[in-house]
Coordinates of N, CA, C and O in Angstrom, one line a residue:
X1 N 28.4 -26.8 111.8 CA 27.8 -27.7 111.0 C 28.8 -29.3 110.6 O 28.1 -30.2 110.6
X2 N 29.9 -28.8 110.5 CA 31.1 -30.1 110.2 C 31.2 -30.9 111.1 O 31.1 -32.0 111.2
X3 N 31.1 -30.4 112.4 CA 31.5 -30.4 113.9 C 29.9 -31.7 114.2 O 30.4 -32.8 114.6
X4 N 28.9 -31.0 113.9 CA 27.8 -32.2 113.9 C 27.9 -33.5 113.3 O 27.6 -34.4 113.7
X5 N 28.1 -32.9 112.0 CA 28.3 -34.4 111.0 C 29.3 -35.5 111.5 O 28.9 -36.3 111.8
X6 N 30.5 -34.6 111.8 CA 31.5 -35.5 112.4 C 31.3 -36.2 113.7 O 31.2 -37.9 113.7
X7 N 30.5 -35.6 114.8 CA 30.0 -36.0 115.8 C 28.8 -37.4 115.3 O 28.8 -38.5 116.0
X8 N 28.0 -37.0 114.4 CA 27.0 -38.4 114.0 C 27.6 -39.3 113.6 O 27.2 -40.5 113.9
X9 N 28.4 -39.3 112.6 CA 29.2 -40.2 111.8 C 30.0 -41.1 113.1 O 30.3 -42.6 112.7
X10 N 30.6 -40.1 113.9 CA 31.3 -41.1 114.9 C 30.6 -42.0 115.6 O 30.6 -43.2 116.3
X11 N 29.9 -41.6 116.1 CA 28.7 -42.1 116.6 C 27.3 -43.2 115.9 O 27.5 -44.1 116.5
X12 N 27.4 -43.1 114.5 CA 26.9 -44.2 114.2 C 27.9 -45.2 113.8 O 27.5 -46.9 114.0
X13 N 29.0 -44.9 114.0 CA 30.5 -45.9 113.8 C 30.5 -46.5 115.2 O 30.7 -48.2 115.1
X14 N 30.3 -46.0 116.5 CA 30.5 -46.8 117.3 C 29.3 -47.5 117.7 O 29.3 -48.7 117.9
X15 N 28.0 -47.2 117.3 CA 26.9 -47.6 117.6 C 26.9 -49.4 116.7 O 26.7 -50.3 117.2
X16 N 27.4 -49.1 115.6 CA 27.1 -50.1 114.3 C 28.6 -51.1 114.8 O 28.2 -52.2 114.3
X17 N 29.0 -50.8 115.5 CA 30.5 -51.5 115.8 C 30.3 -52.3 117.0 O 31.5 -53.5 117.3
X18 N 29.5 -51.9 117.9 CA 29.3 -52.7 119.2 C 28.5 -54.0 118.9 O 27.8 -54.1 118.3
X19 N 29.2 -54.9 119.5 CA 28.5 -56.4 119.4 C 27.2 -57.0 120.3 O 27.3 -56.2 121.1
X20 N 26.3 -56.8 119.5 CA 24.7 -57.0 120.2 C 24.8 -58.7 120.7 O 24.5 -59.2 119.9
X21 N 24.7 -58.7 122.1 CA 24.6 -60.1 122.8 C 23.4 -60.8 122.3 O 22.2 -60.1 122.2
X22 N 23.6 -61.8 122.1 CA 22.7 -62.6 121.4 C 21.8 -63.6 122.6 O 22.2 -64.1 123.3
X23 N 20.7 -63.5 122.2 CA 19.8 -64.2 123.2 C 19.8 -65.4 123.6 O 18.9 -66.0 122.2
X24 N 19.8 -66.4 124.1 CA 19.9 -67.9 124.3 C 18.8 -68.3 125.2 O 18.7 -68.0 126.3
X25 N 18.4 -69.2 124.3 CA 17.0 -69.7 125.1 C 17.6 -70.4 126.1 O 18.7 -71.0 126.1
X26 N 17.0 -71.2 127.4 CA 17.2 -71.8 128.0 C 17.4 -73.4 127.6 O 18.4 -74.0 128.3
X27 N 17.0 -73.8 126.6 CA 17.4 -75.1 126.1 C 18.5 -75.2 125.4 O 19.4 -76.0 125.7
X28 N 18.8 -74.1 124.9 CA 20.4 -73.7 124.2 C 21.4 -73.7 125.0 O 22.2 -74.6 125.2
X29 N 20.9 -73.1 126.4 CA 21.9 -72.8 127.0 C 21.9 -74.3 128.0 O 23.4 -74.5 128.1
X30 N 21.3 -75.2 128.1 CA 21.2 -76.3 128.9 C 22.4 -77.0 128.1 O 22.8 -78.1 128.7
X31 N 22.0 -77.2 126.5 CA 22.5 -78.3 126.0 C 24.3 -77.7 125.7 O 25.2 -78.8 125.9
X32 N 24.4 -76.6 125.8 CA 25.9 -76.1 125.9 C 26.5 -76.3 127.0 O 27.4 -76.7 127.1
X33 N 25.9 -76.2 128.2 CA 26.2 -76.6 129.6 C 26.8 -78.2 129.3 O 28.0 -78.7 129.8
X34 N 25.8 -79.1 129.0 CA 25.9 -80.4 129.1 C 27.4 -80.9 127.8 O 27.8 -81.6 128.2
X35 N 27.0 -80.2 127.0 CA 28.0 -80.4 126.0 C 29.9 -80.4 126.7 O 30.5 -80.5 126.2
X36 N 29.7 -78.9 127.5 CA 31.1 -78.7 127.8 C 31.5 -79.6 129.1 O 32.3 -79.7 129.5
X37 N 30.2 -80.3 129.9 CA 30.5 -81.5 131.0 C 31.2 -82.6 130.6 O 32.0 -82.7 130.8
X38 N 30.8 -83.4 129.1 CA 31.1 -84.5 128.9 C 31.5 -84.4 127.4 O 31.5 -83.4 126.7
X39 N 32.8 -84.7 127.2 CA 33.6 -84.6 126.5 C 32.6 -85.3 125.2 O 32.7 -86.3 125.3
X40 N 33.3 -85.0 123.8 CA 33.1 -85.8 123.1 C 33.1 -87.1 122.4 O 32.1 -87.8 122.2
X41 N 34.4 -87.5 122.9 CA 35.2 -88.9 122.6 C 35.4 -89.1 124.0 O 36.6 -89.3 124.7
X42 N 34.4 -89.8 124.8 CA 34.9 -90.4 125.9 C 35.9 -91.4 126.6 O 36.2 -91.6 127.2
X43 N 36.0 -92.0 125.3 CA 36.7 -93.1 125.2 C 38.6 -92.6 125.3 O 39.2 -93.3 125.9
X44 N 38.8 -91.5 125.3 CA 40.2 -90.9 125.2 C 40.3 -89.9 126.2 O 39.4 -89.0 126.1
X45 N 41.5 -89.6 126.9 CA 41.5 -88.8 127.8 C 42.9 -87.9 126.9 O 43.8 -88.8 126.5
X46 N 43.1 -86.8 127.2 CA 44.4 -86.1 126.8 C 45.5 -86.4 127.8 O 44.9 -86.9 128.8
X47 N 46.7 -86.2 127.4 CA 47.6 -86.3 128.4 C 47.6 -85.6 129.5 O 48.1 -86.0 130.6
X48 N 47.1 -84.3 129.7 CA 46.9 -83.4 131.1 C 45.9 -84.1 131.9 O 45.8 -84.3 132.8
X49 N 44.9 -85.1 131.5 CA 43.7 -85.4 132.0 C 44.3 -86.8 132.6 O 44.1 -87.1 133.8
X50 N 45.0 -87.5 131.7 CA 45.5 -88.7 132.1 C 46.5 -88.7 133.8 O 46.9 -89.2 134.5
X51 N 47.2 -87.4 133.2 CA 48.5 -86.7 134.2 C 47.5 -86.6 135.9 O 47.7 -86.8 136.7
X52 N 46.1 -86.0 135.5 CA 45.8 -85.3 136.5 C 44.8 -86.5 137.0 O 44.8 -86.4 138.7
X53 N 44.5 -87.8 136.4 CA 44.1 -89.1 137.1 C 44.9 -89.7 137.9 O 44.6 -89.8 138.9
X54 N 46.4 -89.7 137.5 CA 47.4 -90.4 138.1 C 47.9 -89.4 139.1 O 48.0 -90.5 140.4
X55 N 47.8 -88.3 139.2 CA 48.0 -87.8 140.3 C 47.5 -87.4 141.6 O 47.7 -87.5 142.7
X56 N 46.1 -87.6 141.1 CA 45.1 -87.4 142.4 C 44.9 -89.0 142.7 O 44.7 -89.2 143.8
X57 N 44.8 -90.1 142.2 CA 45.1 -91.5 142.3 C 46.2 -91.6 143.6 O 46.0 -92.1 144.7
X58 N 47.3 -91.4 143.1 CA 48.7 -91.6 143.7 C 48.3 -90.8 145.2 O 48.6 -91.1 146.3
X59 N 47.7 -89.4 145.0 CA 47.5 -88.6 146.4 C 46.4 -88.6 147.1 O 46.1 -88.3 148.3
X60 N 45.4 -89.7 146.5 CA 44.4 -90.0 147.4 C 43.0 -88.9 147.3 O 42.3 -88.6 148.0
X61 N 43.4 -87.7 146.4 CA 42.4 -86.7 146.2 C 41.7 -86.9 145.4 O 41.0 -85.7 144.3
X62 N 41.1 -88.0 144.7 CA 40.4 -87.7 143.4 C 38.6 -87.1 143.9 O 38.5 -86.8 143.0
X63 N 38.2 -87.4 144.9 CA 36.8 -87.0 145.3 C 37.0 -85.7 145.9 O 35.8 -84.5 145.9
X64 N 38.1 -84.9 146.1 CA 38.1 -83.6 146.5 C 38.9 -82.5 145.5 O 38.5 -81.7 144.6
X65 N 40.3 -82.8 145.2 CA 40.8 -81.7 144.4 C 41.0 -82.1 142.9 O 40.7 -81.0 142.3
X66 N 40.4 -83.4 142.7 CA 39.9 -83.5 141.1 C 39.0 -83.0 140.9 O 38.9 -82.2 139.5
X67 N 37.7 -83.2 141.5 CA 36.6 -82.4 141.4 C 37.0 -80.9 141.4 O 36.1 -79.8 140.3
X68 N 37.9 -80.2 142.2 CA 37.9 -78.8 142.2 C 38.9 -78.1 140.9 O 38.0 -77.2 140.2
X69 N 39.6 -78.9 140.2 CA 40.4 -78.4 139.1 C 39.2 -78.3 137.8 O 39.6 -77.7 137.1
X70 N 38.5 -79.3 137.4 CA 37.3 -79.5 136.6 C 38.3 -79.9 135.5 O 38.0 -79.8 134.6
X71 N 39.2 -80.5 135.3 CA 40.0 -80.8 134.3 C 39.2 -82.2 133.5 O 39.1 -82.4 132.3
X72 N 38.9 -83.0 134.5 CA 38.8 -84.2 134.1 C 37.6 -84.9 135.6 O 38.0 -84.5 136.5
X73 N 36.6 -85.6 134.9 CA 35.7 -86.4 136.1 C 36.1 -87.3 136.8 O 37.0 -88.3 135.8
X74 N 36.0 -87.4 138.0 CA 36.6 -88.8 138.8 C 35.8 -89.9 137.8 O 36.4 -91.1 137.7
X75 N 34.4 -90.1 137.4 CA 34.0 -91.1 136.8 C 34.7 -91.6 135.7 O 35.0 -92.5 135.0
X76 N 35.4 -90.7 134.8 CA 36.2 -90.7 133.7 C 37.4 -91.4 133.6 O 37.8 -92.5 133.2
X77 N 38.1 -91.2 135.1 CA 39.4 -91.8 135.5 C 38.9 -93.1 135.9 O 39.9 -93.9 135.3
X78 N 38.0 -93.2 136.5 CA 37.5 -94.7 136.6 C 37.4 -95.7 135.5 O 37.8 -96.6 135.3
X79 N 35.9 -95.5 134.7 CA 36.2 -96.2 133.6 C 37.1 -96.0 132.8 O 37.3 -96.7 132.4
X80 N 37.5 -95.5 132.2 CA 38.8 -95.1 130.9 C 40.3 -95.7 131.5 O 40.5 -96.7 130.8
X81 N 40.6 -95.1 132.9 CA 41.8 -95.7 133.5 C 41.7 -96.7 134.2 O 42.9 -97.2 134.9
X82 N 40.8 -96.7 134.9 CA 40.6 -98.0 136.2 C 41.4 -97.0 137.7 O 41.3 -97.8 138.6
X83 N 41.2 -95.6 137.1 CA 41.6 -95.2 138.7 C 40.7 -94.2 139.6 O 39.6 -93.9 138.5
X84 N 40.9 -94.1 140.8 CA 39.8 -93.1 141.6 C 38.4 -94.0 141.9 O 37.5 -93.2 141.6
X85 N 38.9 -95.1 141.2 CA 36.9 -96.1 141.7 C 36.8 -96.3 142.9 O 38.0 -96.6 144.0

């Protein structure tokens, strides 16, 4: 009897501790994807983004390698730094 109670308690503990994924509507999913793609403050770039723009501009890989990295958009480099235009 004690074993059955112990198993039930452990089972309830495991079930209670598992995270149930929240269903996200398509609208919320699209909004989160858009916010990931565009930085909140597009007027400034991080040091890493600036370095990526500089390196891509010097190497002539703005349309290929820069896009693969996904650190900064080619358009941001052009608009903010005047590189990769």
